[in-house]
Structures are given as structure tokens and as C-alpha cells.
Tab-separated table of C-alpha atoms and ligand atoms in Angstrom:
chain	number	residue	atom	x	y	z
O	104	MET	CA	25.251	3.136	7.747
O	105	PRO	CA	22.068	1.686	9.254
O	106	ALA	CA	22.019	-1.980	10.271
O	107	LYS	CA	20.779	-4.215	7.467
O	108	VAL	CA	17.467	-5.981	7.913
O	109	ARG	CA	17.310	-9.313	6.081
O	110	LYS	CA	14.261	-11.563	5.883
O	111	THR	CA	13.144	-14.385	3.655
O	112	GLU	CA	10.266	-13.842	1.257
O	113	ALA	CA	8.044	-15.964	3.522
O	114	GLU	CA	8.916	-13.784	6.513
O	115	TRP	CA	8.167	-10.600	4.607
O	116	ARG	CA	4.819	-12.048	3.497
O	117	ARG	CA	4.018	-12.912	7.095
O	118	ASP	CA	5.010	-9.502	8.446
O	119	LEU	CA	3.582	-7.172	5.792
O	120	THR	CA	0.099	-6.532	4.443
O	121	LEU	CA	-0.518	-7.555	0.832
O	122	GLU	CA	-0.206	-3.947	-0.339
O	123	GLN	CA	2.978	-3.338	1.678
O	124	PHE	CA	4.490	-6.526	0.264
O	125	ARG	CA	3.527	-5.615	-3.294
O	126	VAL	CA	5.159	-2.178	-2.994
O	127	LEU	CA	8.175	-2.843	-0.759
O	128	ARG	CA	9.239	-6.291	-1.967
O	129	GLU	CA	7.833	-6.391	-5.512
O	130	LYS	CA	8.466	-2.748	-6.464
O	131	GLY	CA	4.778	-2.089	-6.956
O	132	THR	CA	3.188	1.339	-7.186
O	133	GLU	CA	-0.044	2.240	-5.466
O	134	ARG	CA	-2.685	4.005	-7.526
O	135	PRO	CA	-2.302	7.823	-7.436
O	136	TRP	CA	-4.456	9.679	-4.892
O	137	SER	CA	-5.263	6.368	-3.197
O	138	GLY	CA	-2.600	6.272	-0.498
O	139	GLU	CA	-3.130	6.887	3.183
O	140	TYR	CA	-0.612	9.756	3.441
O	141	ASP	CA	-1.105	11.629	0.182
O	142	HIS	CA	-2.857	14.507	1.920
O	143	VAL	CA	-1.626	14.075	5.470
O	144	PHE	CA	0.478	16.897	6.896
O	145	GLU	CA	0.487	16.069	10.621
O	146	PRO	CA	3.835	16.638	12.310
O	147	GLY	CA	5.866	13.493	12.788
O	148	VAL	CA	8.369	11.018	11.480
O	149	TYR	CA	7.786	8.729	8.509
O	150	ARG	CA	9.326	5.309	9.072
O	151	CYS	CA	9.805	2.430	6.677
O	152	ALA	CA	6.724	0.188	6.847
O	153	GLY	CA	9.041	-2.785	6.377
O	154	CYS	CA	11.714	-2.280	9.000
O	155	GLY	CA	10.859	0.850	11.002
O	156	ALA	CA	13.904	2.891	9.901
O	157	GLU	CA	13.389	6.643	10.017
O	158	LEU	CA	13.158	7.907	6.430
O	159	PHE	CA	11.473	11.323	6.223
O	160	ARG	CA	10.160	14.049	8.476
O	161	SER	CA	6.863	15.857	8.013
O	162	ASP	CA	8.780	19.175	7.711
O	163	ALA	CA	10.081	18.063	4.338
O	164	LYS	CA	6.671	16.890	3.069
O	165	TYR	CA	4.822	19.051	0.591
O	166	ASP	CA	1.812	18.845	-1.681
O	167	SER	CA	3.260	18.135	-5.117
O	168	GLY	CA	-0.128	17.341	-6.646
O	169	CYS	CA	1.308	14.157	-8.148
O	170	GLY	CA	-0.960	11.804	-6.207
O	171	TRP	CA	1.666	10.322	-3.898
O	172	PRO	CA	3.339	11.651	-0.753
O	173	ALA	CA	6.221	13.924	-1.761
O	174	PHE	CA	9.243	15.012	0.250
O	175	TYR	CA	12.113	17.274	-0.716
O	176	GLU	CA	14.697	15.462	1.408
O	177	PRO	CA	15.200	12.379	3.583
O	178	THR	CA	15.939	12.564	7.306
O	179	SER	CA	19.540	11.643	6.624
O	180	GLU	CA	21.696	10.950	3.594
O	181	ASP	CA	22.269	7.323	4.487
O	182	ALA	CA	18.599	6.466	5.156
O	183	LEU	CA	18.036	5.872	1.446
O	184	GLU	CA	19.696	4.135	-1.466
O	185	THR	CA	19.023	4.916	-5.100
O	186	GLU	CA	19.252	2.846	-8.247
O	187	GLU	CA	18.686	3.522	-11.886
O	188	ASP	CA	15.316	2.134	-12.999
O	189	ARG	CA	14.815	1.602	-16.734
O	190	SER	CA	11.448	-0.161	-16.523
O	191	LEU	CA	8.293	0.976	-18.331
O	192	PHE	CA	10.323	2.620	-21.115
O	193	MET	CA	11.450	5.386	-18.775
O	194	ARG	CA	14.675	6.239	-17.081
O	195	ARG	CA	13.935	6.953	-13.438
O	196	THR	CA	15.804	6.857	-10.159
O	197	GLU	CA	14.398	4.292	-7.775
O	198	VAL	CA	14.499	5.035	-4.037
O	199	LEU	CA	15.018	2.173	-1.574
O	200	CYS	CA	15.215	1.913	2.199
O	201	ALA	CA	18.905	1.544	3.026
O	202	SER	CA	18.130	-0.791	5.931
O	203	CYS	CA	15.830	-3.406	4.377
O	204	GLU	CA	16.235	-2.529	0.677
O	205	GLY	CA	12.474	-2.171	0.382
O	206	HIS	CA	11.231	-0.253	-2.656
O	207	LEU	CA	9.837	3.136	-1.608
O	208	GLY	CA	9.268	5.049	-4.833
O	209	HIS	CA	11.294	7.322	-7.118
O	210	VAL	CA	13.123	10.638	-6.915
O	211	PHE	CA	12.726	13.334	-9.576
O	212	PRO	CA	14.640	16.586	-10.185
O	213	ASP	CA	11.530	18.784	-10.128
O	214	GLY	CA	11.133	19.430	-6.407
O	215	PRO	CA	10.987	22.687	-4.470
O	216	HIS	CA	13.619	24.737	-2.730
O	217	PRO	CA	16.038	23.991	-1.048
O	218	THR	CA	16.993	20.671	-2.681
O	219	GLY	CA	15.096	20.780	-5.972
O	220	LEU	CA	14.250	17.125	-5.452
O	221	ARG	CA	10.912	15.380	-5.276
O	222	TYR	CA	10.945	12.069	-3.452
O	223	CYS	CA	7.714	10.526	-4.684
O	224	ILE	CA	6.972	7.790	-2.160
O	225	ASN	CA	4.225	5.178	-1.849
O	226	SER	CA	2.102	5.559	1.285
O	227	ALA	CA	2.144	1.781	1.667
O	228	ALA	CA	5.918	1.913	2.210
O	229	LEU	CA	5.577	4.385	5.081
O	230	LYS	CA	4.327	4.465	8.663
O	231	LEU	CA	3.751	7.881	10.200
O	232	GLU	CA	4.700	8.257	13.835
O	233	GLU	CA	2.860	11.426	14.865
O	234	GLU	CA	4.462	13.821	17.301
T	290	FE	FE1	13.141	-0.501	5.571
């Protein structure tokens, strides 16, 4: 398992932008089609904007049309944690960074081959390291 990153709320506020803090630490959702990476398909590695952990690779990114960056799989099984989310009168599966427990987005069972999963992730939770 990846090393755990722990910070106080004040430290997270200091280290993150307002939008990053709202998404990662307060489980916010950016407006659809507004995020930096929605339509970016450059080759590279997507890291957690909170702690820098490697989360997704551009190979697994696809255009789902949903308005947020979508991936069909994470870089590794233990990069992410999931939790049941019953907010907003829906039952969804929340996706968190396994290292810093930052909120990333949700995963849905309507993705493409080969996993059938759609990791719907906020751009604000990601940092692309281009290759
Ligand atoms: Fe993280």
C-alpha cells in the first residue's frame, strides 16, 4: 500500500488552491465541461493534485462525453480507495486517493472495454505530468 499522507486542514488550505481544496478535502464537484483536463489527451501520468501519488495513465483516458475526465482503470489497484456514497439521493461509489484520502470523483459501471468501468474524476484533483 502507498504511504499515507496526513495533513491538518490548515496545511491543506495552505498547500492547495481553493478549487483543489473544495474538491479534494470537501468532496466538491467541479462544473461539467469546466475542468482543465476534460478534453486533454496528451500522453502522460495523472497524479493526485493533493499528494502527487500516481493515479491514472493517459492510455486509460477516454472521451466519455460526461463533462469530466474519464478513465477505464487506475495505474494500480492500490492507488485508489472506494466508498459507498449515498448523498444527493443517489447511490454512487466514491473514489478517493489511497495515499491522502482526497476525494477524486466517482466510478460507474458504464465504461468501455476492457474493464467496463468509468472513473469520472475531477480535473481539480489531478495534475498531468506529460511525457
Ligand atoms: Fe493524494
